[in-house]
Short mmCIF file of C-alpha atoms in Angstrom, two decimals:
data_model
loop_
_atom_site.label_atom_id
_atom_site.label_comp_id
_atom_site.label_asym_id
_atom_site.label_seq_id
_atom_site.Cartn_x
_atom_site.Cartn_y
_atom_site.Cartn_z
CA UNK A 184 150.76 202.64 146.68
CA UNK A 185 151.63 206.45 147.26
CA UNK A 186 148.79 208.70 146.33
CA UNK A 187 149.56 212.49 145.26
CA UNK A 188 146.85 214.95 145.14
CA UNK A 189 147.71 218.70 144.42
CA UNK A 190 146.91 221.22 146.98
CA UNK A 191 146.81 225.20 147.10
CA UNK A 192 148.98 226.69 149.49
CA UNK A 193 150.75 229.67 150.20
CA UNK A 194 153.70 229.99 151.83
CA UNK A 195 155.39 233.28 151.52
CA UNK A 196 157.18 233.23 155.07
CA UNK A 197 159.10 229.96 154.21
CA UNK A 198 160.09 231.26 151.19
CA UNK A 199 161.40 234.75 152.63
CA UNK A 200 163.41 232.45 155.38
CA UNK A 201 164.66 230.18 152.26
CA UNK A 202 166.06 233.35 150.46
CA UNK A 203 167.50 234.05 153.85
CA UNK A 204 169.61 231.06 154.33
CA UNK A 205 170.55 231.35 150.71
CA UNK A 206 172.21 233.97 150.91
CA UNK A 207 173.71 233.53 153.99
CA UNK A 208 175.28 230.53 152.00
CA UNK A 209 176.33 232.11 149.53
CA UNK A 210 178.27 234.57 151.42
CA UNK A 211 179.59 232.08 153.26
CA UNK A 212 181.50 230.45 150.27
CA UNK A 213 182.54 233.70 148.62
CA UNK A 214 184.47 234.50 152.21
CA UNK A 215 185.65 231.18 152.21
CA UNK A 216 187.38 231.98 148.61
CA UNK A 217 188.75 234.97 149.88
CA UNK A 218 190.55 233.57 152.51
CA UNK A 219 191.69 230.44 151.29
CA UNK A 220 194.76 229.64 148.98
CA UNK A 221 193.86 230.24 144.96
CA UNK A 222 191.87 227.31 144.25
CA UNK A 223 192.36 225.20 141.54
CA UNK A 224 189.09 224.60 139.47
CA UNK A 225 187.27 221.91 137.82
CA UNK A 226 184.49 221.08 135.40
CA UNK A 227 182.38 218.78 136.57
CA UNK A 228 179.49 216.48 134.95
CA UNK A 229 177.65 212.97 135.48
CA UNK A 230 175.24 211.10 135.93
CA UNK A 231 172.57 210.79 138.88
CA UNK A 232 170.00 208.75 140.16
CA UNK A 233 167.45 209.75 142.34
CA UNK A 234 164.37 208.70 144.56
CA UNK A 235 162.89 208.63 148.55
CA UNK A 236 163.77 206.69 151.40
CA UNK A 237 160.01 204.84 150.63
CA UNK A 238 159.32 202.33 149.06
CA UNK A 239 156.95 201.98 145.85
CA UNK A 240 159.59 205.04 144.69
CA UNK A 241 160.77 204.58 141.14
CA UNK A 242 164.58 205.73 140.38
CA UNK A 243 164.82 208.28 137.67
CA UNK A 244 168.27 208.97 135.59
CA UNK A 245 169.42 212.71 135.83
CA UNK A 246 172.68 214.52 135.65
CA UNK A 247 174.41 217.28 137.38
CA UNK A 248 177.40 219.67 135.51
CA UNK A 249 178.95 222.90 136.96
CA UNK A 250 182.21 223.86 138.61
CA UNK A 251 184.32 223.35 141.41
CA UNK A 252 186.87 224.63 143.69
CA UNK A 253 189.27 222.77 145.11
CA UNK A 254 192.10 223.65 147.82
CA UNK A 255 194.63 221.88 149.69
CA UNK A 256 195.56 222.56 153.62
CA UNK A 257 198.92 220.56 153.84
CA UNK A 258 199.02 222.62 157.43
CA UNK A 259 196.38 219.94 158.66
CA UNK A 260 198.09 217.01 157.43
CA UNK A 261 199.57 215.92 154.01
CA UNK A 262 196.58 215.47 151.76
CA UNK A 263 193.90 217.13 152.97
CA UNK A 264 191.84 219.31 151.23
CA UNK A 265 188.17 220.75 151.12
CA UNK A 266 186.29 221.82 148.26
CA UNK A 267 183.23 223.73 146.88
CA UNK A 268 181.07 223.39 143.82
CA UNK A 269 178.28 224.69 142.28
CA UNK A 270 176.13 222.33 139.80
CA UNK A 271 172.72 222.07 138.17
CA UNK A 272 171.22 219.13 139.01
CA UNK A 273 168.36 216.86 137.66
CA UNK A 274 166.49 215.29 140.23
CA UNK A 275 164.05 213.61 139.18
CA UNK A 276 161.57 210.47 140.36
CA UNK A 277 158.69 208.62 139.73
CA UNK A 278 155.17 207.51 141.95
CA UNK A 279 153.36 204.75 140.14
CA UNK A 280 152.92 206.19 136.73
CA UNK A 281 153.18 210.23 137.97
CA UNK A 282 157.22 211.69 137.35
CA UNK A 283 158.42 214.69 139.10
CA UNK A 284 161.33 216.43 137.58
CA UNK A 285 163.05 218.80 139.41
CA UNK A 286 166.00 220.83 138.80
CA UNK A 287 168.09 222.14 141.22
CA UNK A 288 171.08 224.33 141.74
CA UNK A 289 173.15 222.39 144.58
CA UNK A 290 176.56 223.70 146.44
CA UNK A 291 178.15 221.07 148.07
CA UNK A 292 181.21 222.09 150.63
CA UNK A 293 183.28 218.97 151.60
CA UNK A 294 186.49 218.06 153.46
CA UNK A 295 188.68 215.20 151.57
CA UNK A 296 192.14 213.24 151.77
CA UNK A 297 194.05 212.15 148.58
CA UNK A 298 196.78 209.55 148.88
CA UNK A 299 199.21 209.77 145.55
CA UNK A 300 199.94 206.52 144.62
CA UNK A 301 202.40 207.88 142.07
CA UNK A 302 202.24 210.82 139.64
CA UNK A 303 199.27 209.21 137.36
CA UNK A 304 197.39 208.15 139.93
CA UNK A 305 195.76 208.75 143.50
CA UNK A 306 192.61 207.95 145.39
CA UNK A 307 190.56 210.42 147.58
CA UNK A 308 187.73 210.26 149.42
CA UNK A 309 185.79 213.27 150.99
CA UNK A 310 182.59 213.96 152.56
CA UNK A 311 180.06 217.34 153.80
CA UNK A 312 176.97 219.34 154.11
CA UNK A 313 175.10 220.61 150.88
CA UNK A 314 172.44 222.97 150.22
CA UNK A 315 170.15 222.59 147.35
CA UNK A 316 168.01 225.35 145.88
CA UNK A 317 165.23 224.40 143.52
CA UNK A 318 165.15 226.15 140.14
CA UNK A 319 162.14 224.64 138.25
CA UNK A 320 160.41 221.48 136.87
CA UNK A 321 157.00 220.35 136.12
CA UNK A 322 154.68 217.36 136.79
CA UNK A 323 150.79 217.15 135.98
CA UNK A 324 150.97 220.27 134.31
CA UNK A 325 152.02 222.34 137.35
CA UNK A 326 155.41 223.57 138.45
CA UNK A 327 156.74 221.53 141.42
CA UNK A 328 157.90 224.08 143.59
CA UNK A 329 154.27 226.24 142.50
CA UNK A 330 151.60 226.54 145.29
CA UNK A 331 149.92 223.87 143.88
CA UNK A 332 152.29 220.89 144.36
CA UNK A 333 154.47 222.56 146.94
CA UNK A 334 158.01 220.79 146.69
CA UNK A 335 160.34 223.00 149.18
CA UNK A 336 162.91 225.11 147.59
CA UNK A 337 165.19 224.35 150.14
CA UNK A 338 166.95 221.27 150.19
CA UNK A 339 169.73 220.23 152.70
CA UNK A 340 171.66 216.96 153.15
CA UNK A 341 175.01 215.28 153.41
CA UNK A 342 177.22 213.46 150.93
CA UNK A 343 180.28 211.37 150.80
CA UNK A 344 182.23 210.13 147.67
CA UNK A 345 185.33 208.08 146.64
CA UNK A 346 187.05 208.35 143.57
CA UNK A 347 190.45 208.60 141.77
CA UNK A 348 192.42 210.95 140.36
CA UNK A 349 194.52 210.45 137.12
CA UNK A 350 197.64 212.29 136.18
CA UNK A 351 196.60 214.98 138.41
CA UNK A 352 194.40 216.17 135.78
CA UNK A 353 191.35 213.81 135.87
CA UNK A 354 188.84 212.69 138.47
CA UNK A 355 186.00 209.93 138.61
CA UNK A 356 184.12 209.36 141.54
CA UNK A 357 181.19 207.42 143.16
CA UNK A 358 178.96 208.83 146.29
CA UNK A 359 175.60 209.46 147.29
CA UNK A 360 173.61 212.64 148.50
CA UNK A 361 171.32 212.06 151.58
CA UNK A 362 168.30 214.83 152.37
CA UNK A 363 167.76 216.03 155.90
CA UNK A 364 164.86 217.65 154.80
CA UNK A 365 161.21 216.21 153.61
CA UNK A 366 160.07 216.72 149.88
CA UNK A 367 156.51 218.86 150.93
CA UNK A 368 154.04 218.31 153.13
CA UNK A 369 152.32 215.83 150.65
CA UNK A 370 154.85 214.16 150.35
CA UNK A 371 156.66 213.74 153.31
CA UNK A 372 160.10 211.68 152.67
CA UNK A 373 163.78 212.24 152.07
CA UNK A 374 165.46 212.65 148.32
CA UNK A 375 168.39 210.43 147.73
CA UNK A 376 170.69 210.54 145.13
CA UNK A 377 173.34 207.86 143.95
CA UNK A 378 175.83 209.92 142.06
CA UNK A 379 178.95 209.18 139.05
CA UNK A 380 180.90 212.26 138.24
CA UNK A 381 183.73 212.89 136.07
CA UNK A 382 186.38 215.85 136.72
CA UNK A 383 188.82 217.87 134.73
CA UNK A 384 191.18 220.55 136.13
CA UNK A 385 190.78 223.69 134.08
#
């Protein structure tokens, strides 16, 4: 059994090094934009399910939607490409009978290869880094990421996915995301994520 008990804390540094790295991020992908080719974007939306690498961790289902960018480097080799996105994300999970449901804004940036069968249809795989930024969400009547339960605002992990693509138009996929970093210090294990997304090509 995993007990949670609230605690107050302040942590005003961390957050000032979170906003940091967040931005450093986030100018990170807009000069990646500007240099690359014009990417061609997506819609994106699924379904997610989440917990921690411990046991006694109940799955919760979620869901993520938002856009994505997608370009291809034929200069590296025929069918490579690498992509951003940016997608709210429900993350949620459940501790004996106490749920936690976070929301997150996450921006994966991953490197992929497609193989085209034919023109309908072609399978890809693709993997990289993330960073997740907590938004909001609630449990025992408090915020998570408040002072009082503490969940970091900064998340950052790895994911990898497989999927195919139909007609060039229209993508399904199946991956995981994997955290590098703990939930708090009350609560001191790794969010996982099994994710199924769906794609369409604006």
């Amino acid at each position: 059994m995993i007990t949670f008990v609230p605690k107050i804390r302040y942590n005003k540094f961390q957050m000032k090094k979170f906003y940091s790295l967040f931005i450093a991020v986030l100018l990170a992908v807009v000069s990646f934009s500007a240099r690359a080719v014009t990417p061609t974007w997506e819609a994106v939306a699924g379904l997610n399910f989440s917990t921690l690498d411990k046991s006694g961790v109940d799955y919760r289902p979620g869901f993520h939607a938002g856009v994505r960018g997608t370009v291809e480097i034929p200069s590296v080799t025929q069918g490579f490409y690498t992509n951003a996105a940016a997608l709210i994300t429900y993350r949620g999970f459940k501790i004996d009978s106490i749920a936690f449901n976070p929301f997150y804004l996450d921006i994966p940036i991953h490197a992929g290869y497609k193989y085209d069968m034919d023109d309908r249809f072609a399978l890809f795989a693709e993997a990289g880094p993330y960073v997740g930024v907590g938004l909001f969400g609630k449990s025992q009547g408090y915020g998570v990421f408040s002072d009082e339960l503490g969940f970091r605002r900064l998340d950052l992990g790895f994911g990898m996915f497989v999927g195919v693509e139909f007609s060039h138009k229209v993508s399904v996929s199946l991956g995981g995301d994997f955290s590098f970093l703990k939930v708090s210090d009350d609560l001191p294990f790794m969010p996982r994520s099994v994710r199924v997304s769906v794609g369409y090509k604006l």
